[in-house]
Amino acid sequence: MFVVRDKVIHMKDFYIKDARERVGEEVTIMGWVYRKRRHGKLIFVVARDSTGIIQLSVKKQNVDENGFAAARDADIEASIVAHGTVAEDERAPGGVEVRCDEFALVSPAPDFPIQEDTGTEALLDIRHLALRSTKTQKIMKIKSSVIQAARDYFDKHGFHEVFPPILMSVAGEGGSTLFPLEYFGQTAYLSQTAQLHLEAAIFSLENVYSLTPSFRAEKSRTRRHLTEFSHIEGEMAWCDEECNEKVEEGLVASICNAVGSRHADILEEFGQDAAYFRDMEPKFERITYDEAISIINAKGLPIEFGNDLGYEEEKVLTEDFEHPFFVKNFPKDIKAFYMKQKGDRAVCADLEAPAGYGEIIGGSQREDDYQLLVERLLKEGEEIDNYQWYLDLRKYGSVPHSGFGLGIERLVRWILKLEHIRDACLFPRTPSRIYP
RNA sequence: GCCGUCAUAGCUCAGUCGGUAGAGCGCCCGCCUGUUAAGCGGAUGGUCGCAGGUUCAAGUCCUGCUGACGGCGCCA
């Protein structure tokens, strides 16, 4: 409850998106000043809230003296409450405006530091204010729906959400760089994947997923990397790699369907075809690593068999695909120790987004044999003691199982074709930015 | 870790051959009753990233440093 000009207001009961259905009615707008144009005794205030923007026309003859002064003094991003009648008017942006009979300033916003031509760096320095932009607002709505759709999918398919630890004693994937931290006299690390702990959880819940931040201490300076990202990971007992890919494509297609049908307006504002997402089928093409190598070579980019696909290779490989697709059966030497192997190959698949937006999912069937895991850990120079708990999972009722990790920001970036992955993040963390 | 670019007003930038620091926008003041990131007039605004060097004179040339941005590698 708060008081504006002697009126007690208990809650907001009008959102700007509903203006068109409320033409002719009196409403109370609560929001922030988005734009302002003064014309002497007439002031146009464009207000925004979480749902949209609308023009408020404030005429001196229609409001009292304090109200007019408030409209005159309300700076960009000042918080305001206004009352008036919703009217159709083709002179107003969007064709609807509110003709105000009351206008009050809730809190001023002198010298808001963002204007039209503010550059990337300056915006990142004041991300806590820049996230008010309608662009960020829309991106975060998409991200929210992506996560909701993912949870819906898992729920419908018999998964349980679990909450693995973020504080870890050892690496999840050998070689990757970890953020160390002081933990009561010993060194702990921020999790770079929940996978190992999810593997433990399947012996209780069989099909599990988690949504956690993951951390990578690589000084990656690219449009595809963050040091902290939102990670959806799934792990399934009694599930081979084929089964794994079915879950992955089902999940991604179902997320795309949901976003396509719920947010056609936002997709189109970002230049995307809503129908493409709404109608996406959970049937993604599968190619092998060997086929990928041939395609890349055929396109004139030489790559030797046995090498991992770098960004240039991914870009060339993905440019002709319309939908996301799997690349399967990478040579075992370029993949992680925990993947099941078959001959010289890892039993794995990465899901690549089209048009060079990069890997969205990395997944594999996991090695379920105790001895083979011990051998690989030793070969990589790891301390077996650190992994004893993980090895125990193969000692007590081991089962074939598979799992995957999906990068939420990468998926959102691909859906909206965002320039940079940090645009898909409220407070992006990169090697050079941990503030604000 | 590697390669490259950049750093001048609150923001976006210009600054020629080394010769007293500029513009647009914003903020502030004034005018304006239908604007569409309005328009017109006025005013304000600077440790030229930091340190050193060359020179009568450095935003400009040289050296070092710092920071950010762009790209590679690593990955989701």
Coordinates of C-alpha atoms (C1' of nucleotides) in Angstrom, one line a residue:
Chain A
M1 CA 0.0 0.0 0.0
F2 CA 1.2 3.5 -0.8
V3 CA -0.2 7.0 -1.0
V4 CA -0.2 9.2 -4.1
R5 CA -1.7 12.6 -3.8
D6 CA -3.9 11.6 -0.8
K7 CA -5.1 8.4 -2.5
V8 CA -4.4 5.1 -1.0
I9 CA -3.3 2.6 -3.5
H10 CA -3.2 -1.1 -2.5
M11 CA -2.0 -2.7 -5.7
K12 CA -1.6 -2.3 -9.4
D13 CA -4.6 -3.4 -11.3
F14 CA -3.9 -2.1 -14.8
Y15 CA -1.1 -3.2 -17.1
I16 CA -0.2 -1.3 -20.2
K17 CA -0.6 -4.3 -22.5
D18 CA -4.4 -4.3 -21.7
A19 CA -4.9 -0.7 -22.9
R20 CA -6.5 -1.6 -26.2
E21 CA -9.2 -3.7 -24.4
R22 CA -9.9 -0.8 -22.0
V23 CA -10.7 2.0 -24.5
G24 CA -13.2 4.3 -22.9
E25 CA -12.4 3.2 -19.4
E26 CA -10.7 5.1 -16.6
V27 CA -7.4 3.5 -15.6
T28 CA -4.5 4.1 -13.2
I29 CA -1.1 3.7 -14.9
M30 CA 1.9 2.8 -12.7
G31 CA 5.2 2.8 -14.4
W32 CA 8.2 4.7 -15.5
V33 CA 8.8 7.5 -18.0
Y34 CA 10.1 6.1 -21.2
R35 CA 10.0 9.2 -23.4
K36 CA 8.8 12.7 -22.9
R37 CA 7.9 15.5 -25.3
R38 CA 6.9 18.9 -24.0
H39 CA 4.8 21.3 -25.9
G40 CA 4.1 24.2 -23.5
K41 CA 0.7 23.5 -22.1
L42 CA 0.6 19.9 -23.5
I43 CA 3.0 17.2 -22.4
F44 CA 3.3 13.8 -23.9
V45 CA 4.7 11.3 -21.5
V46 CA 5.4 7.8 -22.9
A47 CA 5.1 5.4 -19.9
R48 CA 6.4 1.9 -19.7
D49 CA 5.8 -1.0 -17.4
S50 CA 6.8 -4.6 -17.6
T51 CA 4.1 -5.2 -20.3
G52 CA 4.6 -2.4 -22.8
I53 CA 4.6 1.3 -23.5
I54 CA 1.7 3.8 -24.0
Q55 CA 1.5 7.5 -24.5
L56 CA 0.0 9.6 -21.8
S57 CA -1.3 13.1 -22.9
V58 CA -1.2 15.6 -20.1
K59 CA -3.0 18.9 -20.9
K60 CA -2.7 21.8 -18.5
Q61 CA -6.4 22.4 -18.6
N62 CA -7.2 18.8 -17.6
V63 CA -5.0 18.3 -14.5
D64 CA -4.4 20.4 -11.4
E65 CA -1.3 22.6 -11.0
N66 CA 0.7 19.9 -9.1
G67 CA -0.1 17.3 -11.7
F68 CA 1.1 19.4 -14.5
A69 CA 4.2 20.4 -12.7
A70 CA 4.9 16.7 -12.0
A71 CA 4.5 15.8 -15.7
R72 CA 6.8 18.7 -16.6
D73 CA 9.4 17.6 -14.0
A74 CA 9.3 13.8 -14.6
D75 CA 12.6 12.8 -16.2
I76 CA 13.2 9.7 -18.2
E77 CA 13.0 6.7 -15.9
A78 CA 11.2 8.6 -13.1
S79 CA 8.5 6.5 -11.5
I80 CA 5.0 7.8 -12.0
V81 CA 1.3 7.2 -11.3
A82 CA -1.2 8.7 -13.6
H83 CA -5.0 8.5 -13.9
G84 CA -7.1 9.1 -17.0
T85 CA -9.3 7.7 -19.8
V86 CA -8.0 5.3 -22.4
A87 CA -8.8 6.6 -25.9
E88 CA -8.2 5.5 -29.4
D89 CA -6.2 8.2 -31.3
E90 CA -4.4 7.7 -34.5
R91 CA -2.0 10.5 -33.6
A92 CA -0.7 8.4 -30.7
P93 CA 2.1 5.9 -31.2
G94 CA 0.3 2.5 -31.3
G95 CA -3.0 4.2 -31.8
V96 CA -4.0 4.3 -28.1
E97 CA -3.3 6.8 -25.4
V98 CA -4.4 7.7 -21.9
R99 CA -5.8 11.2 -21.5
C100 CA -4.8 12.1 -18.1
D101 CA -6.8 13.9 -15.4
E102 CA -4.2 13.2 -12.7
F103 CA -0.5 12.8 -12.8
A104 CA 1.9 12.2 -9.9
L105 CA 5.6 11.7 -9.6
V106 CA 6.4 8.8 -7.3
S107 CA 10.2 9.2 -7.4
P108 CA 12.4 11.3 -9.6
A109 CA 15.3 10.1 -11.8
P110 CA 17.6 13.0 -12.4
D111 CA 20.3 12.5 -15.1
F112 CA 19.5 8.9 -16.1
P113 CA 22.8 8.0 -17.8
I114 CA 21.4 6.2 -20.8
Q115 CA 20.4 7.7 -24.1
E116 CA 19.9 6.5 -27.6
D117 CA 23.5 6.4 -28.7
T118 CA 25.1 5.0 -25.5
G119 CA 27.7 2.4 -26.6
T120 CA 28.2 -1.2 -25.6
E121 CA 30.9 -0.6 -23.0
A122 CA 29.0 2.2 -21.2
L123 CA 25.9 0.0 -21.2
L124 CA 27.7 -2.9 -19.7
D125 CA 29.1 -0.6 -17.0
I126 CA 25.6 0.2 -16.0
R127 CA 23.9 -3.0 -16.7
H128 CA 21.7 -2.6 -13.6
L129 CA 20.0 0.3 -15.4
A130 CA 20.4 -0.8 -19.0
L131 CA 18.4 -4.0 -18.3
R132 CA 15.3 -1.7 -18.2
S133 CA 15.5 -1.4 -22.0
T134 CA 12.5 -2.9 -23.8
K135 CA 15.0 -5.1 -25.7
T136 CA 16.4 -6.7 -22.5
Q137 CA 12.9 -7.0 -21.2
K138 CA 11.8 -9.0 -24.2
I139 CA 14.9 -11.2 -24.2
M140 CA 14.3 -12.0 -20.5
K141 CA 10.6 -12.9 -21.2
I142 CA 11.9 -15.4 -23.9
K143 CA 14.4 -16.8 -21.4
S144 CA 11.8 -17.2 -18.8
S145 CA 9.5 -19.1 -21.2
V146 CA 12.4 -21.3 -22.4
I147 CA 13.0 -22.4 -18.8
Q148 CA 9.3 -22.9 -18.1
A149 CA 8.9 -24.9 -21.3
A150 CA 11.9 -27.1 -20.3
R151 CA 10.4 -27.8 -16.9
D152 CA 7.1 -28.6 -18.5
Y153 CA 8.8 -31.0 -20.9
F154 CA 10.7 -32.8 -18.1
D155 CA 7.6 -32.9 -15.9
K156 CA 5.6 -34.5 -18.7
H157 CA 8.3 -37.2 -19.3
G158 CA 8.7 -38.5 -15.8
F159 CA 11.8 -36.5 -14.7
H160 CA 12.4 -35.1 -11.3
E161 CA 14.1 -31.8 -10.7
V162 CA 17.1 -32.1 -8.4
F163 CA 19.4 -29.6 -6.8
P164 CA 23.0 -30.6 -7.1
P165 CA 25.8 -28.8 -5.2
I166 CA 27.6 -25.8 -6.7
L167 CA 30.5 -26.1 -4.3
M168 CA 32.7 -29.0 -5.5
S169 CA 35.9 -30.7 -4.4
V170 CA 37.1 -31.7 -7.9
A171 CA 36.6 -31.0 -11.5
G172 CA 33.7 -32.5 -13.5
E173 CA 35.5 -32.5 -16.7
G174 CA 39.2 -33.0 -16.7
G175 CA 41.2 -30.1 -18.1
S176 CA 38.7 -27.3 -17.9
T177 CA 39.6 -24.4 -15.8
L178 CA 37.9 -24.0 -12.4
F179 CA 37.3 -21.1 -10.1
P180 CA 38.9 -22.0 -6.8
L181 CA 37.7 -20.7 -3.5
E182 CA 38.7 -21.0 0.2
Y183 CA 36.6 -23.7 2.0
F184 CA 37.4 -23.9 5.7
G185 CA 41.1 -24.4 5.0
Q186 CA 40.9 -26.4 1.9
T187 CA 40.4 -25.5 -1.7
A188 CA 37.0 -26.0 -3.2
Y189 CA 35.7 -25.1 -6.7
L190 CA 32.6 -23.7 -8.3
S191 CA 30.8 -26.3 -10.3
Q192 CA 31.3 -26.4 -14.1
T193 CA 28.8 -29.2 -14.5
A194 CA 26.3 -31.0 -12.3
Q195 CA 26.7 -34.1 -14.4
L196 CA 28.6 -36.3 -11.9
H197 CA 26.2 -35.6 -9.1
L198 CA 23.2 -36.1 -11.4
E199 CA 24.7 -39.5 -12.3
A200 CA 24.5 -40.4 -8.6
A201 CA 20.9 -39.2 -8.4
I202 CA 19.6 -41.5 -11.2
F203 CA 20.1 -44.5 -8.9
S204 CA 17.4 -43.1 -6.8
L205 CA 15.1 -41.1 -9.1
E206 CA 16.0 -42.7 -12.5
N207 CA 15.3 -39.6 -14.7
V208 CA 16.5 -36.3 -13.3
Y209 CA 17.3 -32.8 -14.4
S210 CA 18.7 -29.7 -12.9
L211 CA 18.9 -26.0 -13.7
T212 CA 22.0 -24.5 -12.1
P213 CA 24.7 -21.9 -12.8
S214 CA 27.8 -23.4 -14.2
F215 CA 31.2 -21.7 -14.1
R216 CA 34.1 -21.8 -16.5
A217 CA 37.3 -20.0 -15.6
E218 CA 38.5 -19.7 -19.2
K219 CA 39.4 -16.3 -20.5
S220 CA 37.2 -16.8 -23.4
R221 CA 36.7 -13.7 -25.5
T222 CA 33.9 -14.7 -27.8
R223 CA 30.3 -14.1 -28.5
R224 CA 29.4 -17.6 -27.3
H225 CA 31.0 -17.7 -23.9
L226 CA 30.3 -16.6 -20.4
T227 CA 32.2 -17.4 -17.2
E228 CA 28.8 -18.1 -15.5
F229 CA 25.9 -19.5 -17.5
S230 CA 22.6 -21.2 -16.9
H231 CA 22.9 -24.9 -17.4
I232 CA 20.1 -27.4 -17.9
E233 CA 21.3 -30.9 -17.5
G234 CA 19.5 -34.1 -17.8
E235 CA 20.6 -37.6 -16.8
M236 CA 18.6 -40.8 -17.5
A237 CA 19.1 -44.4 -16.2
W238 CA 18.4 -47.3 -18.6
C239 CA 19.0 -45.0 -21.5
D240 CA 21.5 -45.4 -24.3
E241 CA 22.8 -42.7 -26.6
E242 CA 19.8 -43.1 -29.0
C243 CA 17.4 -42.6 -26.2
N244 CA 19.5 -39.6 -25.0
E245 CA 19.2 -37.9 -28.4
K246 CA 15.4 -38.5 -28.4
V247 CA 15.2 -36.7 -25.1
E248 CA 17.4 -33.9 -26.3
E249 CA 15.5 -33.2 -29.5
G250 CA 12.2 -33.6 -27.7
L251 CA 13.3 -31.0 -25.2
V252 CA 14.7 -28.5 -27.7
A253 CA 11.7 -28.8 -30.1
S254 CA 9.3 -28.5 -27.2
I255 CA 11.0 -25.3 -26.0
C256 CA 10.9 -23.9 -29.5
N257 CA 7.2 -24.8 -29.9
A258 CA 6.3 -23.1 -26.7
V259 CA 8.3 -19.9 -27.5
G260 CA 7.0 -19.9 -31.0
S261 CA 3.4 -20.0 -29.9
R262 CA 3.6 -17.8 -26.8
H263 CA 5.9 -15.1 -28.2
A264 CA 5.2 -14.7 -31.9
D265 CA 5.2 -10.9 -31.3
I266 CA 8.7 -10.8 -29.7
L267 CA 10.1 -13.2 -32.3
E268 CA 8.9 -11.1 -35.1
E269 CA 10.3 -7.9 -33.5
F270 CA 13.7 -9.7 -33.5
G271 CA 13.2 -10.6 -37.2
Q272 CA 12.5 -14.3 -36.5
D273 CA 9.8 -16.5 -38.1
A274 CA 7.5 -17.5 -35.2
A275 CA 6.0 -20.3 -37.3
Y276 CA 9.5 -21.9 -37.7
F277 CA 9.7 -22.4 -34.0
R278 CA 6.0 -23.1 -33.4
D279 CA 6.0 -25.9 -35.9
M280 CA 9.4 -27.4 -35.2
E281 CA 9.3 -31.2 -35.2
P282 CA 11.4 -33.2 -32.7
K283 CA 13.2 -34.9 -35.5
F284 CA 16.7 -33.5 -35.9
E285 CA 19.1 -34.7 -38.5
R286 CA 22.0 -36.8 -37.3
I287 CA 25.4 -36.8 -39.0
T288 CA 28.6 -38.6 -37.9
Y289 CA 31.8 -36.9 -37.1
D290 CA 33.2 -38.4 -40.3
E291 CA 30.5 -36.9 -42.4
A292 CA 31.1 -33.6 -40.7
I293 CA 34.7 -33.8 -41.6
S294 CA 33.9 -34.6 -45.3
I295 CA 31.3 -31.8 -45.5
I296 CA 33.8 -29.3 -44.1
N297 CA 36.6 -30.4 -46.4
A298 CA 34.2 -30.4 -49.4
K299 CA 33.4 -26.8 -48.6
G300 CA 37.1 -26.0 -49.0
L301 CA 38.1 -25.7 -45.3
P302 CA 40.8 -28.3 -44.7
I303 CA 40.5 -30.2 -41.5
E304 CA 42.3 -33.4 -40.6
F305 CA 40.5 -36.4 -39.3
G306 CA 41.0 -36.6 -35.5
N307 CA 40.8 -32.9 -34.9
D308 CA 38.0 -31.3 -32.9
L309 CA 35.7 -28.9 -34.7
G310 CA 36.8 -25.3 -34.1
Y311 CA 34.6 -22.3 -34.5
E312 CA 35.5 -21.8 -38.2
E313 CA 34.7 -25.4 -38.9
E314 CA 31.4 -25.2 -37.0
K315 CA 30.4 -22.1 -38.9
V316 CA 31.1 -23.7 -42.3
L317 CA 29.4 -27.0 -41.2
T318 CA 26.2 -25.4 -39.8
E319 CA 25.6 -22.8 -42.5
D320 CA 23.4 -25.0 -44.7
F321 CA 21.3 -26.6 -42.0
E322 CA 17.8 -25.3 -41.4
H323 CA 17.3 -27.0 -38.1
P324 CA 19.6 -28.0 -35.2
F325 CA 21.3 -31.3 -35.9
F326 CA 23.4 -33.8 -34.1
V327 CA 27.1 -34.6 -34.8
K328 CA 27.8 -38.1 -33.5
N329 CA 30.7 -40.4 -32.7
F330 CA 33.6 -38.1 -32.2
P331 CA 37.0 -39.7 -31.8
K332 CA 37.4 -40.8 -28.2
D333 CA 40.7 -38.9 -27.7
I334 CA 39.1 -35.5 -28.1
K335 CA 36.2 -36.2 -25.7
A336 CA 35.9 -36.6 -21.9
F337 CA 36.9 -39.6 -19.8
Y338 CA 33.4 -40.4 -18.6
M339 CA 31.9 -41.1 -22.1
K340 CA 31.2 -44.6 -23.1
Q341 CA 33.5 -45.7 -25.9
K342 CA 33.0 -48.0 -28.9
G343 CA 36.2 -48.8 -30.8
D344 CA 38.0 -45.6 -31.3
R345 CA 34.9 -43.5 -30.8
A346 CA 33.0 -41.9 -28.0
V347 CA 29.3 -42.7 -27.8
C348 CA 28.2 -39.1 -27.9
A349 CA 26.5 -36.4 -29.8
D350 CA 26.6 -32.6 -29.8
L351 CA 23.6 -30.6 -30.9
E352 CA 24.6 -27.8 -33.2
A353 CA 22.5 -24.8 -33.9
P354 CA 22.3 -23.7 -37.5
A355 CA 24.1 -20.6 -38.9
G356 CA 27.2 -20.7 -36.7
Y357 CA 25.5 -20.1 -33.3
G358 CA 27.4 -23.0 -31.9
E359 CA 27.0 -26.1 -29.8
I360 CA 23.8 -25.9 -27.8
I361 CA 24.0 -29.3 -26.2
G362 CA 26.8 -31.7 -25.4
G363 CA 25.7 -35.2 -24.5
S364 CA 26.8 -38.8 -24.3
Q365 CA 26.2 -42.2 -23.0
R366 CA 28.2 -42.6 -19.8
E367 CA 30.8 -45.2 -19.2
D368 CA 29.3 -47.6 -16.7
D369 CA 32.2 -50.0 -16.2
Y370 CA 34.3 -49.5 -13.1
Q371 CA 37.6 -50.8 -14.5
L372 CA 37.5 -48.8 -17.7
L373 CA 36.8 -45.6 -15.8
V374 CA 39.7 -46.2 -13.4
E375 CA 42.0 -46.8 -16.4
R376 CA 41.0 -43.5 -18.1
L377 CA 41.3 -41.5 -14.9
L378 CA 44.8 -42.9 -14.4
K379 CA 45.7 -42.1 -18.0
E380 CA 44.6 -38.5 -17.5
G381 CA 46.7 -38.3 -14.4
E382 CA 43.8 -37.8 -12.0
E383 CA 43.8 -38.9 -8.4
I384 CA 41.6 -41.9 -8.1
D385 CA 40.7 -41.0 -4.5
N386 CA 39.0 -37.8 -5.7
Y387 CA 36.7 -39.8 -7.8
Q388 CA 36.0 -42.7 -5.5
W389 CA 32.4 -41.7 -4.9
Y390 CA 31.9 -41.5 -8.6
L391 CA 33.5 -44.9 -9.1
D392 CA 31.2 -46.3 -6.4
L393 CA 28.3 -45.7 -8.7
R394 CA 29.7 -48.3 -11.0
K395 CA 30.4 -50.6 -8.1
Y396 CA 26.9 -50.8 -6.7
G397 CA 24.3 -51.7 -9.3
S398 CA 25.7 -49.9 -12.3
V399 CA 23.3 -49.3 -15.1
P400 CA 23.6 -48.1 -18.7
H401 CA 22.8 -44.4 -18.6
S402 CA 23.1 -41.2 -20.6
G403 CA 22.8 -37.5 -20.1
F404 CA 23.4 -34.0 -21.6
G405 CA 23.9 -30.4 -20.8
L406 CA 22.2 -27.5 -22.5
G407 CA 23.4 -23.9 -22.4
I408 CA 20.3 -21.7 -21.9
E409 CA 22.0 -18.5 -23.0
R410 CA 23.2 -20.1 -26.2
L411 CA 19.7 -21.4 -26.9
V412 CA 18.2 -18.0 -26.3
R413 CA 20.9 -16.3 -28.4
W414 CA 20.2 -18.6 -31.3
I415 CA 16.4 -18.3 -31.0
L416 CA 16.6 -14.5 -31.2
K417 CA 19.8 -14.3 -33.3
L418 CA 21.4 -12.1 -30.7
E419 CA 24.7 -10.5 -31.5
H420 CA 26.3 -11.6 -28.3
I421 CA 25.6 -14.2 -25.6
R422 CA 25.8 -11.6 -22.9
D423 CA 22.6 -10.1 -24.3
A424 CA 20.9 -13.3 -23.2
C425 CA 22.0 -12.7 -19.6
L426 CA 20.6 -10.2 -17.0
F427 CA 24.0 -9.6 -15.4
P428 CA 26.6 -11.3 -17.8
R429 CA 29.8 -12.5 -16.2
T430 CA 32.8 -12.5 -18.5
P431 CA 36.5 -12.5 -17.8
S432 CA 36.5 -8.7 -17.7
R433 CA 33.1 -8.1 -16.0
I434 CA 31.9 -9.0 -12.6
Y435 CA 30.3 -5.7 -11.8
P436 CA 27.5 -4.8 -11.5
Chain B
rG1 C1' 47.3 -18.3 -23.3
rC2 C1' 47.7 -15.9 -28.4
rC3 C1' 46.5 -12.0 -32.2
rG4 C1' 44.3 -7.2 -33.3
rU5 C1' 41.8 -2.4 -32.3
rC6 C1' 40.8 1.5 -29.3
rA7 C1' 41.1 5.2 -24.9
rU8 C1' 39.3 13.4 -26.0
rA9 C1' 32.8 16.8 -22.3
rG10 C1' 27.6 12.7 -18.9
rC11 C1' 26.9 9.9 -24.0
rU12 C1' 28.5 9.4 -29.4
rC13 C1' 32.5 11.2 -31.9
rA14 C1' 35.8 15.0 -34.8
rG15 C1' 40.5 17.2 -33.9
rU16 C1' 44.6 18.3 -40.8
rC17 C1' 51.6 19.3 -41.0
rG18 C1' 53.2 19.4 -33.5
rG19 C1' 51.2 25.9 -32.5
rU20 C1' 45.5 28.6 -26.9
rA21 C1' 40.0 22.0 -26.8
rG22 C1' 35.5 21.2 -31.0
rA23 C1' 30.5 19.3 -32.7
rG24 C1' 25.9 16.7 -32.1
rC25 C1' 23.0 14.7 -28.3
rG26 C1' 21.8 14.8 -22.9
rC27 C1' 21.4 17.9 -18.4
rC28 C1' 19.9 23.3 -17.0
rC29 C1' 17.0 28.0 -18.5
rG30 C1' 13.3 30.3 -21.9
rC31 C1' 9.2 29.6 -25.9
rC32 C1' 5.6 26.2 -27.8
rU33 C1' -1.9 22.4 -27.1
rG34 C1' -0.8 16.8 -31.1
rU35 C1' 4.2 15.3 -30.6
rU36 C1' 6.0 10.3 -32.5
rA37 C1' 13.8 9.1 -29.6
rA38 C1' 9.3 16.8 -31.6
rG39 C1' 10.9 21.9 -32.9
rC40 C1' 13.3 26.9 -31.9
rG41 C1' 16.6 30.1 -28.8
rG42 C1' 20.3 30.4 -24.7
rA43 C1' 23.7 28.6 -21.1
rU44 C1' 26.8 24.9 -18.8
rG45 C1' 30.2 21.2 -19.5
rG46 C1' 37.7 19.0 -20.3
rU47 C1' 43.6 16.2 -15.3
rC48 C1' 42.7 14.6 -23.9
rG49 C1' 43.3 6.7 -19.6
rC50 C1' 48.2 6.7 -16.5
rA51 C1' 53.7 7.4 -16.2
rG52 C1' 57.9 9.0 -18.6
rG53 C1' 60.6 10.9 -23.0
rU54 C1' 61.6 14.2 -27.6
rU55 C1' 60.6 19.6 -28.5
rC56 C1' 60.6 26.6 -27.7
rA57 C1' 55.7 24.1 -27.9
rA58 C1' 52.5 17.4 -27.4
rG59 C1' 45.4 15.5 -27.7
rU60 C1' 48.9 14.9 -31.9
rC61 C1' 55.6 12.0 -32.2
rC62 C1' 58.4 8.0 -29.1
rU63 C1' 58.7 4.2 -24.8
rG64 C1' 56.3 1.7 -20.9
rC65 C1' 51.9 0.6 -18.2
rU66 C1' 46.6 0.0 -17.4
rG67 C1' 41.8 -0.9 -19.0
rA68 C1' 38.0 -2.1 -22.4
rC69 C1' 36.4 -4.0 -27.0
rG70 C1' 36.9 -7.5 -31.3
rG71 C1' 38.8 -12.4 -32.8
rC72 C1' 41.3 -17.4 -31.8
rG73 C1' 41.8 -21.5 -28.4
rC74 C1' 38.7 -23.9 -24.6
rC75 C1' 33.6 -25.3 -24.2
rA76 C1' 27.4 -25.1 -23.2

